[in-house]
Short mmCIF file of C-alpha atoms and ligand atoms in Angstrom, two decimals:
data_model
loop_
_atom_site.label_atom_id
_atom_site.label_comp_id
_atom_site.label_asym_id
_atom_site.label_seq_id
_atom_site.Cartn_x
_atom_site.Cartn_y
_atom_site.Cartn_z
CA MET A 1 122.79 147.44 92.29
CA ARG A 2 123.75 147.20 95.82
CA VAL A 3 127.41 148.35 96.78
CA ASP A 4 129.01 147.76 100.12
CA ILE A 5 132.16 149.68 100.85
CA LEU A 6 134.38 148.40 103.65
CA SER A 7 137.03 150.83 105.08
CA LEU A 8 138.39 152.70 107.93
CA PHE A 9 136.84 156.11 106.87
CA PRO A 10 133.32 155.66 105.97
CA GLU A 11 132.97 159.49 106.18
CA TYR A 12 135.49 159.85 103.44
CA PHE A 13 132.65 159.03 100.81
CA ARG A 14 130.09 161.52 101.70
CA GLY A 15 131.05 164.34 99.34
CA PRO A 16 131.56 162.29 96.09
CA PHE A 17 128.51 160.01 96.53
CA ASP A 18 126.19 162.85 97.57
CA VAL A 19 126.28 165.13 94.47
CA SER A 20 125.23 165.01 90.94
CA ILE A 21 124.77 161.91 88.97
CA LEU A 22 125.70 159.37 91.81
CA LYS A 23 123.26 161.12 94.13
CA ARG A 24 120.54 161.08 91.53
CA ALA A 25 121.22 157.28 90.96
CA GLN A 26 120.84 156.61 94.65
CA GLY A 27 117.63 158.72 94.86
CA SER A 28 116.12 156.70 91.97
CA LYS A 29 117.22 153.28 93.55
CA LEU A 30 119.54 152.37 90.70
CA LEU A 31 122.44 152.44 93.21
CA ASP A 32 122.16 151.55 96.87
CA ILE A 33 125.66 152.32 98.63
CA HIS A 34 126.19 151.00 102.09
CA LEU A 35 129.22 152.22 104.06
CA VAL A 36 130.87 149.71 106.50
CA ASP A 37 133.55 150.63 109.14
CA ILE A 38 135.95 147.80 109.46
CA ARG A 39 136.74 148.91 113.00
CA ASN A 40 133.36 147.75 114.00
CA PHE A 41 134.56 144.20 113.46
CA ALA A 42 137.78 144.62 115.55
CA ALA A 43 138.05 142.71 119.03
CA ARG A 44 137.81 145.51 121.67
CA LYS A 45 140.35 145.82 124.37
CA GLY A 46 138.78 148.18 126.69
CA ASN A 47 137.33 150.97 124.64
CA TYR A 48 139.95 150.59 121.86
CA ALA A 49 139.21 148.34 118.75
CA LYS A 50 142.65 147.57 117.28
CA VAL A 51 142.45 146.80 113.36
CA ASP A 52 146.10 146.96 112.43
CA ASP A 53 149.56 145.51 113.57
CA ARG A 54 153.28 145.43 112.50
CA PRO A 55 154.38 143.21 109.53
CA TYR A 56 155.79 139.85 110.19
CA GLY A 57 159.35 139.80 108.83
CA GLY A 58 159.80 143.53 109.44
CA GLY A 59 159.43 146.52 107.38
CA PRO A 60 157.67 149.83 107.58
CA GLY A 61 154.01 150.72 108.36
CA MET A 62 151.19 148.79 109.55
CA ILE A 63 148.96 145.82 108.07
CA LEU A 64 145.35 145.63 108.36
CA MET A 65 144.57 142.46 110.35
CA PRO A 66 142.88 139.33 108.79
CA GLU A 67 140.09 138.85 111.53
CA PRO A 68 138.23 142.32 111.31
CA VAL A 69 138.77 142.50 107.50
CA CYS A 70 137.05 138.96 107.20
CA GLU A 71 134.37 139.54 109.56
CA ALA A 72 133.43 142.78 107.79
CA ILE A 73 133.25 141.08 104.47
CA ARG A 74 131.23 138.12 105.95
CA SER A 75 128.85 140.66 107.47
CA VAL A 76 127.71 141.82 103.92
CA LYS A 77 128.43 138.92 101.79
CA LYS A 78 125.65 136.88 100.17
CA GLU A 79 125.57 134.17 97.54
CA LYS A 80 125.57 136.57 94.58
CA SER A 81 128.22 139.21 95.92
CA HIS A 82 131.29 139.86 94.01
CA VAL A 83 134.03 140.98 96.30
CA VAL A 84 136.82 143.43 94.94
CA TYR A 85 139.95 144.43 96.85
CA LEU A 86 141.18 147.71 95.62
CA SER A 87 145.24 147.49 95.57
CA PRO A 88 147.95 148.61 93.24
CA GLN A 89 148.68 144.81 92.83
CA GLY A 90 145.38 144.13 90.99
CA LYS A 91 144.45 144.27 87.32
CA THR A 92 144.20 147.68 86.05
CA LEU A 93 140.58 148.92 85.84
CA THR A 94 139.39 149.47 82.42
CA ALA A 95 135.85 150.63 80.89
CA ALA A 96 135.37 147.00 79.96
CA LYS A 97 136.05 145.83 83.45
CA CYS A 98 133.49 148.60 84.55
CA GLN A 99 130.94 147.49 82.18
CA GLU A 100 131.36 143.84 83.50
CA LEU A 101 131.01 145.00 87.28
CA SER A 102 128.01 147.07 86.41
CA GLN A 103 126.07 143.93 85.76
CA LYS A 104 126.51 142.34 89.09
CA GLU A 105 123.79 142.36 91.60
CA HIS A 106 126.02 143.24 94.62
CA LEU A 107 129.38 144.55 94.84
CA VAL A 108 131.46 144.62 97.87
CA LEU A 109 134.37 146.80 97.67
CA LEU A 110 137.36 146.45 100.36
CA CYS A 111 139.47 149.42 100.68
CA GLY A 112 143.06 148.86 102.06
CA HIS A 113 144.70 150.99 104.49
CA TYR A 114 148.23 151.37 105.78
CA GLU A 115 150.58 148.91 103.78
CA GLY A 116 147.64 146.73 102.93
CA VAL A 117 145.61 143.85 104.30
CA ASP A 118 147.16 140.46 105.56
CA GLU A 119 147.24 138.20 102.61
CA ARG A 120 144.92 135.62 104.44
CA ALA A 121 142.03 137.96 104.30
CA LEU A 122 142.08 137.74 100.50
CA LYS A 123 140.51 134.22 100.62
CA GLU A 124 137.16 136.04 100.80
CA VAL A 125 138.07 138.23 97.89
CA ASP A 126 136.96 137.44 94.37
CA GLU A 127 139.38 139.68 92.50
CA GLU A 128 141.74 142.47 93.02
CA ILE A 129 141.65 145.71 91.10
CA SER A 130 144.11 148.84 90.79
CA ILE A 131 142.95 152.15 89.43
CA GLY A 132 146.40 152.67 88.02
CA ASP A 133 150.22 152.35 88.47
CA TYR A 134 150.73 154.91 91.51
CA VAL A 135 150.28 154.52 95.26
CA LEU A 136 147.42 156.24 97.17
CA THR A 137 147.36 156.97 100.82
CA ASN A 138 144.33 154.58 101.25
CA GLY A 139 141.89 152.56 99.07
CA CYS A 140 138.94 154.96 99.55
CA LEU A 141 139.67 157.08 96.61
CA ALA A 142 140.18 153.90 94.33
CA ALA A 143 136.72 152.68 95.47
CA ILE A 144 135.19 156.17 94.65
CA VAL A 145 136.76 156.00 91.18
CA LEU A 146 135.54 152.53 90.66
CA VAL A 147 131.89 153.06 91.78
CA ASP A 148 131.76 156.39 89.57
CA ALA A 149 133.19 154.84 86.38
CA MET A 150 131.12 151.56 87.00
CA ALA A 151 127.76 153.30 87.60
CA ARG A 152 127.75 155.18 84.34
CA PHE A 153 127.05 151.60 82.77
CA ILE A 154 124.00 150.89 84.87
CA PRO A 155 120.92 151.29 82.57
CA GLY A 156 119.26 154.56 83.58
CA VAL A 157 122.13 156.14 85.72
CA LEU A 158 122.97 158.59 82.73
CA GLY A 159 120.15 160.40 81.12
CA HIS A 160 119.62 160.17 77.35
CA GLU A 161 121.70 163.13 76.65
CA GLU A 162 124.54 161.88 78.90
CA ALA A 163 124.48 158.38 77.61
CA ALA A 164 126.20 159.22 74.28
CA GLY A 165 129.43 159.81 76.60
CA GLN A 166 129.88 156.12 77.01
CA ASP A 167 131.01 155.14 73.55
CA SER A 168 134.24 157.04 73.49
CA PHE A 169 136.54 154.66 75.63
CA GLN A 170 134.48 151.82 74.80
CA GLU A 171 135.79 152.03 71.27
CA GLY A 172 139.41 152.27 72.69
CA ILE A 173 140.13 155.71 71.15
CA PHE A 174 139.77 159.25 72.63
CA ASP A 175 136.88 161.41 72.30
CA ALA A 176 136.97 164.39 69.71
CA PRO A 177 137.44 167.95 70.87
CA HIS A 178 134.30 169.81 72.04
CA TYR A 179 133.12 173.23 71.35
CA THR A 180 130.19 175.51 72.73
CA ARG A 181 129.41 179.20 72.45
CA PRO A 182 131.06 181.72 71.61
CA GLU A 183 131.88 181.08 68.00
CA VAL A 184 135.18 182.89 68.41
CA PHE A 185 136.99 182.85 71.76
CA GLU A 186 140.33 184.79 72.27
CA GLY A 187 140.80 184.58 68.45
CA ILE A 188 140.18 181.06 68.13
CA ALA A 189 137.14 179.95 66.08
CA VAL A 190 134.99 176.92 66.25
CA PRO A 191 135.91 174.57 63.43
CA GLU A 192 133.69 175.26 60.35
CA VAL A 193 132.50 171.56 59.98
CA LEU A 194 130.84 171.57 63.40
CA LYS A 195 128.52 174.43 62.09
CA THR A 196 127.47 172.80 58.80
CA GLY A 197 124.84 170.57 60.14
CA ASN A 198 126.28 167.72 58.05
CA HIS A 199 126.02 165.04 60.47
CA ALA A 200 128.12 162.45 58.33
CA GLU A 201 130.79 164.93 57.87
CA ILE A 202 130.79 165.82 61.58
CA ALA A 203 130.96 162.26 62.42
CA LYS A 204 133.85 161.64 60.18
CA TRP A 205 135.82 164.66 61.24
CA ARG A 206 135.29 163.65 64.95
CA ARG A 207 136.46 160.17 64.41
CA LYS A 208 139.55 161.65 62.66
CA GLN A 209 140.38 164.08 65.53
CA GLY A 210 140.02 161.27 68.11
CA LEU A 211 142.27 159.09 66.23
CA ALA A 212 144.98 161.71 65.68
CA LYS A 213 145.13 162.73 69.39
CA THR A 214 145.15 158.91 70.39
CA LYS A 215 148.13 158.31 68.07
CA ARG A 216 149.80 161.40 69.47
CA VAL A 217 149.20 160.81 73.19
CA ARG A 218 148.62 157.16 73.54
CA PRO A 219 149.99 155.35 70.55
CA GLU A 220 149.82 152.08 72.27
CA LEU A 221 146.04 152.16 72.01
CA ILE A 222 146.18 152.34 68.31
CA PHE A 223 147.64 148.69 68.29
CA LEU A 224 144.45 147.56 69.89
CA LYS A 225 141.55 146.09 68.13
CA GLU A 226 140.38 147.62 64.69
CA ASN A 227 141.57 151.04 65.23
CA LEU A 228 144.77 150.02 63.39
CA ASP A 229 143.42 150.13 59.86
CA GLU A 230 142.00 153.64 60.32
CA THR A 231 145.26 155.26 60.98
CA GLU A 232 147.22 156.45 57.82
N1 4HQ B 1 146.28 151.79 97.34
N2 4HQ B 1 144.50 151.30 93.02
C1 4HQ B 1 147.64 151.12 99.12
C2 4HQ B 1 146.36 152.21 96.00
C3 4HQ B 1 145.47 151.69 94.98
C4 4HQ B 1 145.59 151.79 93.66
C5 4HQ B 1 145.06 151.20 97.92
C6 4HQ B 1 147.16 152.21 98.22
C7 4HQ B 1 145.48 150.14 98.75
C8 4HQ B 1 146.82 149.59 100.84
N3 4HQ B 1 144.13 151.11 95.08
N4 4HQ B 1 146.57 150.64 99.91
N5 4HQ B 1 146.48 152.24 92.98
O1 4HQ B 1 147.26 152.89 95.59
O2 4HQ B 1 143.67 150.75 94.04
#
């Protein structure tokens, strides 16, 4: 998949995309990330490229101007492109949405800056997505979160060992607690069932643990889908 990320801080992405699984995914051509600087599409006044201006109607902060944003989008947009604007006013990102996006040929991610982008630039956007109900200093972090969570669904990005990790949130409930060596840590033993080798019992125990914690921490998730009939 090709991903173009449009922002004012292309350098922001270097660390997260250049380590571990996302680095490997790019190395094996499963993911082809391009960073586009919106400032390159601003009209130049002397040697200054202006991308923001004050809001009509008054109020604090600055607004990204529609022209550089639209030009930046058009510079990468093709017939099969899916354009996403990261903003707190969008639909909240879920595992299901990540999976859906992972099937696109080309994603264009527009990162907002300042108070947001001029509404008229959104005619180039297919959908607006939020990573959660809080306000970031800019949309770059949101784009990193989206790429990271979405890439796990691209076949081959996770190895066989890692792939199992996918199912927890797909099912809408939490993962079970995990244990590794030592058998006893600071007086706390690993649960006996995990050492029995009884895979059916272990699966049952994990499911029960996951459901119990979901009920405690995120009760609203229990009232989704088929989780309901499994709680006592
Ligand atoms: N911002 N999910 C404001 C976010 C955000 C979010 C990005 C801050 C856009 C203009 N983006 N700028 N939450 O808080 O995606």
